[in-house]
PDB file of C-alpha atoms and ligand atoms in Angstrom:
ATOM      1  CA  UNK A 240     111.183 141.998  57.469  1.00 64.00           C
ATOM      2  CA  UNK A 241     114.649 142.284  58.950  1.00 68.00           C
ATOM      3  CA  UNK A 242     116.441 145.568  58.771  1.00 82.00           C
ATOM      4  CA  UNK A 243     120.220 145.795  58.799  1.00 86.00           C
ATOM      5  CA  UNK A 244     120.994 149.354  59.881  1.00 89.00           C
ATOM      6  CA  UNK A 245     124.348 150.915  58.989  1.00 92.00           C
ATOM      7  CA  UNK A 246     125.233 147.931  56.853  1.00 95.00           C
ATOM      8  CA  UNK A 247     128.537 148.336  55.022  1.00 97.00           C
ATOM      9  CA  UNK A 248     128.685 146.756  51.616  1.00 97.00           C
ATOM     10  CA  UNK A 249     130.272 147.107  48.209  1.00 98.00           C
ATOM     11  CA  UNK A 250     128.234 147.342  45.060  1.00 98.00           C
ATOM     12  CA  UNK A 251     127.948 148.152  41.383  1.00 98.00           C
ATOM     13  CA  UNK A 252     125.047 150.233  40.085  1.00 98.00           C
ATOM     14  CA  UNK A 253     123.023 148.203  37.580  1.00 97.00           C
ATOM     15  CA  UNK A 254     120.325 150.673  36.585  1.00 94.00           C
ATOM     16  CA  UNK A 255     118.094 153.414  37.910  1.00 94.00           C
ATOM     17  CA  UNK A 256     114.684 154.759  37.201  1.00 94.00           C
ATOM     18  CA  UNK A 257     112.392 157.537  38.287  1.00 92.00           C
ATOM     19  CA  UNK A 258     110.369 157.109  41.438  1.00 92.00           C
ATOM     20  CA  UNK A 259     108.134 159.947  42.473  1.00 87.00           C
ATOM     21  CA  UNK A 260     109.009 163.543  41.738  1.00 88.00           C
ATOM     22  CA  UNK A 261     112.451 163.842  43.310  1.00 91.00           C
ATOM     23  CA  UNK A 262     113.428 160.273  44.047  1.00 94.00           C
ATOM     24  CA  UNK A 263     115.083 157.455  42.174  1.00 95.00           C
ATOM     25  CA  UNK A 264     115.010 153.695  42.397  1.00 97.00           C
ATOM     26  CA  UNK A 265     118.518 152.345  41.973  1.00 97.00           C
ATOM     27  CA  UNK A 266     119.306 148.676  41.556  1.00 97.00           C
ATOM     28  CA  UNK A 267     122.733 147.723  42.883  1.00 98.00           C
ATOM     29  CA  UNK A 268     124.529 144.401  42.679  1.00 98.00           C
ATOM     30  CA  UNK A 269     126.019 144.134  46.167  1.00 98.00           C
ATOM     31  CA  UNK A 270     128.677 141.823  47.530  1.00 98.00           C
ATOM     32  CA  UNK A 271     126.689 140.768  50.616  1.00 97.00           C
ATOM     33  CA  UNK A 272     123.029 140.801  49.568  1.00 96.00           C
ATOM     34  CA  UNK A 273     123.105 140.120  45.775  1.00 97.00           C
ATOM     35  CA  UNK A 274     120.947 142.550  43.735  1.00 97.00           C
ATOM     36  CA  UNK A 275     118.962 144.989  45.880  1.00 97.00           C
ATOM     37  CA  UNK A 276     116.632 147.841  44.993  1.00 97.00           C
ATOM     38  CA  UNK A 277     117.336 151.115  46.794  1.00 97.00           C
ATOM     39  CA  UNK A 278     115.052 154.081  47.102  1.00 95.00           C
ATOM     40  CA  UNK A 279     117.177 157.207  47.016  1.00 95.00           C
ATOM     41  CA  UNK A 280     115.322 160.241  48.301  1.00 92.00           C
ATOM     42  CA  UNK A 281     115.990 163.591  46.706  1.00 92.00           C
ATOM     43  CA  UNK A 282     118.295 162.016  44.121  1.00 91.00           C
ATOM     44  CA  UNK A 283     117.000 164.256  41.334  1.00 89.00           C
ATOM     45  CA  UNK A 284     117.870 167.497  43.098  1.00 89.00           C
ATOM     46  CA  UNK A 285     120.955 169.107  41.482  1.00 86.00           C
ATOM     47  CA  UNK A 286     122.686 169.468  44.839  1.00 87.00           C
ATOM     48  CA  UNK A 287     122.139 165.834  45.843  1.00 90.00           C
ATOM     49  CA  UNK A 288     125.302 164.762  47.666  1.00 89.00           C
ATOM     50  CA  UNK A 289     125.390 161.090  46.678  1.00 91.00           C
ATOM     51  CA  UNK A 290     125.037 161.836  42.952  1.00 89.00           C
ATOM     52  CA  UNK A 291     128.273 160.110  41.874  1.00 91.00           C
ATOM     53  CA  UNK A 292     127.455 156.992  43.891  1.00 94.00           C
ATOM     54  CA  UNK A 293     124.280 156.183  41.996  1.00 94.00           C
ATOM     55  CA  UNK A 294     125.358 156.579  38.381  1.00 95.00           C
ATOM     56  CA  UNK A 295     125.051 153.407  36.298  1.00 95.00           C
ATOM     57  CA  UNK A 296     128.320 151.434  36.048  1.00 97.00           C
ATOM     58  CA  UNK A 297     129.675 152.910  39.271  1.00 97.00           C
ATOM     59  CA  UNK A 298     131.451 150.802  41.855  1.00 98.00           C
ATOM     60  CA  UNK A 299     131.257 152.081  45.427  1.00 97.00           C
ATOM     61  CA  UNK A 300     131.560 151.282  49.108  1.00 97.00           C
ATOM     62  CA  UNK A 301     128.180 152.055  50.589  1.00 97.00           C
ATOM     63  CA  UNK A 302     126.633 152.388  54.010  1.00 96.00           C
ATOM     64  CA  UNK A 303     122.917 151.915  54.192  1.00 96.00           C
ATOM     65  CA  UNK A 304     119.875 150.186  55.575  1.00 96.00           C
ATOM     66  CA  UNK A 305     119.123 146.806  54.056  1.00 96.00           C
ATOM     67  CA  UNK A 306     115.623 145.430  54.142  1.00 94.00           C
ATOM     68  CA  UNK A 307     115.222 141.786  53.351  1.00 90.00           C
ATOM     69  CA  UNK A 308     111.938 142.578  51.650  1.00 88.00           C
ATOM     70  CA  UNK A 309     110.982 145.786  49.910  1.00 89.00           C
ATOM     71  CA  UNK A 310     113.196 148.769  49.303  1.00 95.00           C
ATOM     72  CA  UNK A 311     116.553 149.437  50.945  1.00 96.00           C
ATOM     73  CA  UNK A 312     118.263 152.785  51.564  1.00 96.00           C
ATOM     74  CA  UNK A 313     121.697 154.330  51.075  1.00 95.00           C
ATOM     75  CA  UNK A 314     122.864 156.717  53.769  1.00 92.00           C
ATOM     76  CA  UNK A 315     126.439 157.428  52.673  1.00 93.00           C
ATOM     77  CA  UNK A 316     129.349 156.206  50.593  1.00 94.00           C
ATOM     78  CA  UNK A 317     133.037 155.940  51.317  1.00 91.00           C
ATOM     79  CA  UNK A 318     134.538 155.870  47.864  1.00 92.00           C
ATOM     80  CA  UNK A 319     133.137 155.672  44.378  1.00 95.00           C
ATOM     81  CA  UNK A 320     134.610 154.711  41.050  1.00 96.00           C
ATOM     82  CA  UNK A 321     132.844 155.203  37.734  1.00 97.00           C
ATOM     83  CA  UNK A 322     133.725 152.807  34.917  1.00 97.00           C
ATOM     84  CA  UNK A 323     134.117 155.782  32.601  1.00 97.00           C
ATOM     85  CA  UNK A 324     135.010 153.973  29.392  1.00 97.00           C
ATOM     86  CA  UNK A 325     132.218 151.451  29.803  1.00 97.00           C
ATOM     87  CA  UNK A 326     129.694 154.198  30.451  1.00 95.00           C
ATOM     88  CA  UNK A 327     130.669 155.975  27.210  1.00 95.00           C
ATOM     89  CA  UNK A 328     130.679 152.943  24.928  1.00 95.00           C
ATOM     90  CA  UNK A 329     127.360 151.462  23.848  1.00 95.00           C
ATOM     91  CA  UNK A 330     128.796 147.989  23.193  1.00 96.00           C
ATOM     92  CA  UNK A 331     130.744 147.791  26.473  1.00 97.00           C
ATOM     93  CA  UNK A 332     127.629 149.053  28.264  1.00 97.00           C
ATOM     94  CA  UNK A 333     125.576 146.248  26.759  1.00 97.00           C
ATOM     95  CA  UNK A 334     128.141 143.633  27.824  1.00 98.00           C
ATOM     96  CA  UNK A 335     128.463 145.096  31.326  1.00 98.00           C
ATOM     97  CA  UNK A 336     124.690 145.331  31.812  1.00 97.00           C
ATOM     98  CA  UNK A 337     124.323 141.729  30.667  1.00 98.00           C
ATOM     99  CA  UNK A 338     127.050 140.480  33.030  1.00 98.00           C
ATOM    100  CA  UNK A 339     125.539 142.329  35.976  1.00 98.00           C
ATOM    101  CA  UNK A 340     122.084 140.868  35.359  1.00 97.00           C
ATOM    102  CA  UNK A 341     123.585 137.437  34.706  1.00 98.00           C
ATOM    103  CA  UNK A 342     125.413 137.413  38.051  1.00 98.00           C
ATOM    104  CA  UNK A 343     122.315 138.848  39.764  1.00 97.00           C
ATOM    105  CA  UNK A 344     120.130 136.086  38.348  1.00 97.00           C
ATOM    106  CA  UNK A 345     122.505 133.399  39.641  1.00 97.00           C
ATOM    107  CA  UNK A 346     121.924 134.458  43.263  1.00 97.00           C
ATOM    108  CA  UNK A 347     118.798 134.770  45.389  1.00 94.00           C
ATOM    109  CA  UNK A 348     118.243 138.255  46.754  1.00 92.00           C
ATOM    110  CA  UNK A 349     119.907 138.652  50.143  1.00 92.00           C
ATOM    111  CA  UNK A 350     122.604 136.046  49.516  1.00 95.00           C
ATOM    112  CA  UNK A 351     126.317 136.964  49.488  1.00 97.00           C
ATOM    113  CA  UNK A 352     128.065 136.677  46.120  1.00 97.00           C
ATOM    114  CA  UNK A 353     131.402 135.593  47.612  1.00 96.00           C
ATOM    115  CA  UNK A 354     134.084 135.090  44.979  1.00 96.00           C
ATOM    116  CA  UNK A 355     131.637 135.952  42.197  1.00 97.00           C
ATOM    117  CA  UNK A 356     131.592 139.582  43.310  1.00 98.00           C
ATOM    118  CA  UNK A 357     135.377 139.729  42.874  1.00 97.00           C
ATOM    119  CA  UNK A 358     134.921 138.029  39.508  1.00 98.00           C
ATOM    120  CA  UNK A 359     132.488 140.624  38.165  1.00 98.00           C
ATOM    121  CA  UNK A 360     134.567 143.521  39.526  1.00 98.00           C
ATOM    122  CA  UNK A 361     137.705 142.114  37.878  1.00 98.00           C
ATOM    123  CA  UNK A 362     135.835 141.573  34.587  1.00 98.00           C
ATOM    124  CA  UNK A 363     134.492 145.141  34.581  1.00 98.00           C
ATOM    125  CA  UNK A 364     137.924 146.557  35.506  1.00 98.00           C
ATOM    126  CA  UNK A 365     139.450 144.799  32.507  1.00 97.00           C
ATOM    127  CA  UNK A 366     136.583 145.756  30.218  1.00 97.00           C
ATOM    128  CA  UNK A 367     137.037 149.373  31.266  1.00 98.00           C
ATOM    129  CA  UNK A 368     140.732 149.048  30.351  1.00 96.00           C
ATOM    130  CA  UNK A 369     139.748 147.979  26.839  1.00 95.00           C
ATOM    131  CA  UNK A 370     140.179 144.192  27.062  1.00 96.00           C
ATOM    132  CA  UNK A 371     137.929 142.204  24.696  1.00 96.00           C
ATOM    133  CA  UNK A 372     134.424 142.480  26.153  1.00 97.00           C
ATOM    134  CA  UNK A 373     133.101 139.307  24.575  1.00 97.00           C
ATOM    135  CA  UNK A 374     135.904 137.155  25.972  1.00 97.00           C
ATOM    136  CA  UNK A 375     135.480 138.688  29.425  1.00 98.00           C
ATOM    137  CA  UNK A 376     131.765 137.963  29.232  1.00 98.00           C
ATOM    138  CA  UNK A 377     132.457 134.400  28.061  1.00 98.00           C
ATOM    139  CA  UNK A 378     134.890 133.885  30.937  1.00 98.00           C
ATOM    140  CA  UNK A 379     132.232 134.960  33.449  1.00 98.00           C
ATOM    141  CA  UNK A 380     129.570 132.870  31.678  1.00 98.00           C
ATOM    142  CA  UNK A 381     131.743 129.745  31.894  1.00 98.00           C
ATOM    143  CA  UNK A 382     132.535 130.273  35.594  1.00 97.00           C
ATOM    144  CA  UNK A 383     128.923 131.056  36.496  1.00 97.00           C
ATOM    145  CA  UNK A 384     127.729 127.738  35.081  1.00 97.00           C
ATOM    146  CA  UNK A 385     128.822 126.141  38.368  1.00 95.00           C
ATOM    147  CA  UNK A 386     126.606 128.526  40.310  1.00 96.00           C
ATOM    148  CA  UNK A 387     123.706 127.672  37.998  1.00 96.00           C
ATOM    149  CA  UNK A 388     124.276 123.997  38.794  1.00 95.00           C
ATOM    150  CA  UNK A 389     125.589 122.976  35.379  1.00 94.00           C
ATOM    151  CA  UNK A 390     129.294 122.490  36.239  1.00 92.00           C
ATOM    152  CA  UNK A 391     130.521 121.322  32.828  1.00 96.00           C
ATOM    153  CA  UNK A 392     133.375 118.819  32.700  1.00 97.00           C
ATOM    154  CA  UNK A 393     135.980 120.653  30.623  1.00 97.00           C
ATOM    155  CA  UNK A 394     139.351 119.245  31.604  1.00 96.00           C
ATOM    156  CA  UNK A 395     139.257 116.096  29.456  1.00 97.00           C
ATOM    157  CA  UNK A 396     136.913 113.524  27.901  1.00 98.00           C
ATOM    158  CA  UNK A 397     134.036 112.731  30.265  1.00 98.00           C
ATOM    159  CA  UNK A 398     134.214 109.036  29.316  1.00 98.00           C
ATOM    160  CA  UNK A 399     137.914 108.141  28.990  1.00 98.00           C
ATOM    161  CA  UNK A 400     139.754 111.220  30.369  1.00 97.00           C
ATOM    162  CA  UNK A 401     141.867 111.531  27.212  1.00 96.00           C
ATOM    163  CA  UNK A 402     142.832 115.039  26.251  1.00 93.00           C
ATOM    164  CA  UNK A 403     145.126 114.475  23.266  1.00 95.00           C
ATOM    165  CA  UNK A 404     142.359 113.970  20.695  1.00 95.00           C
ATOM    166  CA  UNK A 405     140.045 116.542  19.091  1.00 95.00           C
ATOM    167  CA  UNK A 406     137.265 117.409  21.542  1.00 96.00           C
ATOM    168  CA  UNK A 407     133.652 118.467  21.270  1.00 97.00           C
ATOM    169  CA  UNK A 408     131.016 119.536  23.755  1.00 98.00           C
ATOM    170  CA  UNK A 409     128.133 117.252  24.638  1.00 98.00           C
ATOM    171  CA  UNK A 410     125.165 118.627  26.558  1.00 96.00           C
ATOM    172  CA  UNK A 411     123.939 115.108  27.171  1.00 96.00           C
ATOM    173  CA  UNK A 412     127.198 114.161  28.916  1.00 97.00           C
ATOM    174  CA  UNK A 413     127.666 117.568  30.530  1.00 96.00           C
ATOM    175  CA  UNK A 414     131.136 118.170  29.159  1.00 97.00           C
ATOM    176  CA  UNK A 415     133.734 117.218  26.602  1.00 98.00           C
ATOM    177  CA  UNK A 416     133.850 114.081  24.506  1.00 98.00           C
ATOM    178  CA  UNK A 417     136.988 113.029  22.650  1.00 97.00           C
ATOM    179  CA  UNK A 418     136.764 112.059  18.994  1.00 97.00           C
ATOM    180  CA  UNK A 419     136.606 108.346  19.913  1.00 97.00           C
ATOM    181  CA  UNK A 420     133.440 108.978  21.881  1.00 98.00           C
ATOM    182  CA  UNK A 421     131.681 111.350  19.510  1.00 97.00           C
ATOM    183  CA  UNK A 422     129.350 108.540  18.331  1.00 98.00           C
ATOM    184  CA  UNK A 423     127.834 108.506  21.833  1.00 98.00           C
ATOM    185  CA  UNK A 424     126.089 111.812  21.210  1.00 98.00           C
ATOM    186  CA  UNK A 425     124.699 112.618  17.791  1.00 97.00           C
ATOM    187  CA  UNK A 426     123.621 116.007  19.118  1.00 97.00           C
ATOM    188  CA  UNK A 427     127.121 117.081  20.190  1.00 98.00           C
ATOM    189  CA  UNK A 428     127.614 120.759  19.464  1.00 98.00           C
ATOM    190  CA  UNK A 429     130.142 120.399  16.620  1.00 98.00           C
ATOM    191  CA  UNK A 430     132.492 123.012  18.032  1.00 97.00           C
ATOM    192  CA  UNK A 431     135.792 123.761  16.345  1.00 95.00           C
ATOM    193  CA  UNK A 432     138.794 122.317  18.227  1.00 92.00           C
ATOM    194  CA  UNK A 433     140.058 125.902  18.692  1.00 94.00           C
ATOM    195  CA  UNK A 434     136.772 126.871  20.335  1.00 97.00           C
ATOM    196  CA  UNK A 435     137.077 124.070  22.881  1.00 97.00           C
ATOM    197  CA  UNK A 436     140.676 125.048  23.631  1.00 95.00           C
ATOM    198  CA  UNK A 437     139.553 128.642  24.172  1.00 96.00           C
ATOM    199  CA  UNK A 438     136.717 127.528  26.447  1.00 97.00           C
ATOM    200  CA  UNK A 439     139.140 125.410  28.506  1.00 97.00           C
ATOM    201  CA  UNK A 440     141.576 128.311  28.718  1.00 96.00           C
ATOM    202  CA  UNK A 441     138.919 130.773  29.910  1.00 97.00           C
ATOM    203  CA  UNK A 442     137.695 128.264  32.505  1.00 97.00           C
ATOM    204  CA  UNK A 443     141.190 128.165  34.032  1.00 96.00           C
ATOM    205  CA  UNK A 444     141.996 131.860  34.308  1.00 97.00           C
ATOM    206  CA  UNK A 445     140.655 134.950  36.065  1.00 97.00           C
ATOM    207  CA  UNK A 446     139.864 138.186  34.185  1.00 97.00           C
ATOM    208  CA  UNK A 447     143.127 139.764  35.415  1.00 96.00           C
ATOM    209  CA  UNK A 448     145.054 137.120  33.472  1.00 96.00           C
ATOM    210  CA  UNK A 449     143.322 137.755  30.166  1.00 94.00           C
ATOM    211  CA  UNK A 450     145.775 139.585  27.920  1.00 87.00           C
ATOM    212  CA  UNK A 451     145.813 140.483  24.255  1.00 83.00           C
ATOM    213  CA  UNK A 452     144.412 137.613  22.292  1.00 83.00           C
ATOM    214  CA  UNK A 453     144.689 136.941  18.605  1.00 86.00           C
ATOM    215  CA  UNK A 454     141.540 135.031  17.734  1.00 92.00           C
ATOM    216  CA  UNK A 455     139.553 134.770  14.537  1.00 94.00           C
ATOM    217  CA  UNK A 456     136.035 136.174  14.429  1.00 93.00           C
ATOM    218  CA  UNK A 457     134.948 132.642  13.565  1.00 95.00           C
ATOM    219  CA  UNK A 458     136.332 131.135  16.778  1.00 96.00           C
ATOM    220  CA  UNK A 459     134.817 133.878  18.924  1.00 96.00           C
ATOM    221  CA  UNK A 460     131.430 133.448  17.236  1.00 96.00           C
ATOM    222  CA  UNK A 461     131.639 129.699  17.682  1.00 98.00           C
ATOM    223  CA  UNK A 462     132.378 130.051  21.409  1.00 98.00           C
ATOM    224  CA  UNK A 463     129.438 132.413  21.819  1.00 97.00           C
ATOM    225  CA  UNK A 464     127.210 129.932  19.977  1.00 98.00           C
ATOM    226  CA  UNK A 465     128.278 127.090  22.304  1.00 98.00           C
ATOM    227  CA  UNK A 466     127.747 129.150  25.461  1.00 98.00           C
ATOM    228  CA  UNK A 467     124.399 130.501  24.239  1.00 97.00           C
ATOM    229  CA  UNK A 468     123.281 126.930  23.566  1.00 97.00           C
ATOM    230  CA  UNK A 469     124.332 125.727  27.034  1.00 97.00           C
ATOM    231  CA  UNK A 470     122.667 128.714  28.705  1.00 97.00           C
ATOM    232  CA  UNK A 471     119.513 128.260  26.672  1.00 96.00           C
ATOM    233  CA  UNK A 472     119.215 124.479  27.093  1.00 95.00           C
ATOM    234  CA  UNK A 473     120.759 123.763  30.470  1.00 94.00           C
ATOM    235  CA  UNK A 474     120.310 126.989  32.427  1.00 96.00           C
ATOM    236  CA  UNK A 475     117.129 128.175  30.720  1.00 94.00           C
ATOM    237  CA  UNK A 476     117.685 131.902  31.150  1.00 91.00           C
ATOM    238  CA  UNK A 477     115.871 134.542  29.115  1.00 90.00           C
ATOM    239  CA  UNK A 478     117.470 137.866  30.008  1.00 96.00           C
ATOM    240  CA  UNK A 479     116.355 141.083  28.340  1.00 96.00           C
ATOM    241  CA  UNK A 480     119.894 142.390  28.648  1.00 97.00           C
ATOM    242  CA  UNK A 481     121.164 139.392  26.658  1.00 97.00           C
ATOM    243  CA  UNK A 482     118.591 139.928  23.934  1.00 97.00           C
ATOM    244  CA  UNK A 483     119.656 143.569  23.690  1.00 97.00           C
ATOM    245  CA  UNK A 484     123.339 142.570  23.597  1.00 97.00           C
ATOM    246  CA  UNK A 485     122.661 140.107  20.778  1.00 96.00           C
ATOM    247  CA  UNK A 486     120.921 142.837  18.779  1.00 96.00           C
ATOM    248  CA  UNK A 487     123.812 145.242  19.312  1.00 94.00           C
ATOM    249  CA  UNK A 488     126.496 142.711  18.361  1.00 93.00           C
ATOM    250  CA  UNK A 489     124.588 141.824  15.209  1.00 89.00           C
ATOM    251  CA  UNK A 490     125.008 145.387  13.919  1.00 84.00           C
ATOM    252  CA  UNK A 491     127.963 144.915  11.562  1.00 72.00           C
ATOM    253  CA  UNK A 492     129.101 148.534  11.561  1.00 65.00           C
ATOM    254  CA  UNK A 493     129.269 148.808  15.305  1.00 61.00           C
ATOM    255  CA  UNK A 494     132.684 148.658  16.915  1.00 53.00           C
ATOM    256  CA  UNK A 495     133.651 150.146  20.284  1.00 48.00           C
ATOM    257  CA  UNK A 496     135.968 152.759  18.811  1.00 47.00           C
ATOM    258  CA  UNK A 497     133.445 154.233  16.415  1.00 39.00           C
ATOM    259  CA  UNK A 498     130.923 154.954  19.131  1.00 42.00           C
ATOM    260  CA  UNK A 499     131.500 157.999  21.260  1.00 41.00           C
ATOM    261  CA  UNK A 500     128.067 158.673  22.645  1.00 42.00           C
ATOM    262  CA  UNK A 501     126.049 156.583  24.999  1.00 43.00           C
ATOM    263  CA  UNK A 502     122.296 156.572  25.132  1.00 45.00           C
ATOM    264  CA  UNK A 503     120.675 158.361  28.052  1.00 43.00           C
ATOM    265  CA  UNK A 504     119.230 155.161  29.314  1.00 43.00           C
ATOM    266  CA  UNK A 505     121.640 152.278  29.004  1.00 36.00           C
TER     267      UNK A 505
HETATM  268 ZN1  LIG B 185     136.934 109.711  25.215  1.00 57.87          ZN
END
């Protein structure tokens, strides 16, 4: 068990739970060590000085002791930033929690996230500013496929490299097939052409570049269906946070603006 004392790292609080009478366990997605579990002593005392650094959906610069196995410890923080809008919106919370666990599951504990840490921070920044949470999640999902070893071919037809014909996604070929090559895969995903264009667009940009988008509910649902299928079949993930998100998004009356209270335990 290696101990990194006085390690400086950045992180986003994923969740926390009780641990003994006065202590908390806090899981943080860090830039240098992926998701780590921290034991925070005395965290439940009202006067606890690091209180703002361990709230869910908080981004902070931390200093602490990192153990490669077992629990790690936070000794101080330099600056903290709470994603206030996300933490007050049940739908945004569900998307953010899902994205954090998705990124965490793409990396072994102890491994640096590299550019993917910047990606999740940028996605949460934009989500906190009110940008479409589903599209931000889809953007991260598409980019993370590389990390999961799927690396879909999205720029043109896998077979002939044409890009001027209607396209569809083929799991068997690991990417797009043009209309001429649809007969090669009877199980192609039958995506709408607009869905494929959206998927290609999201693959090319970073969250900062995602502006106001005018998309039909149908196209957004279709994109989610395609990505869910790829994640289910080719990545094989079963995340509780995704199941919860799916339940929340299925509630027809639920929109971000109508919800003003968050549950105690997001
Ligand atoms: Zn083709």
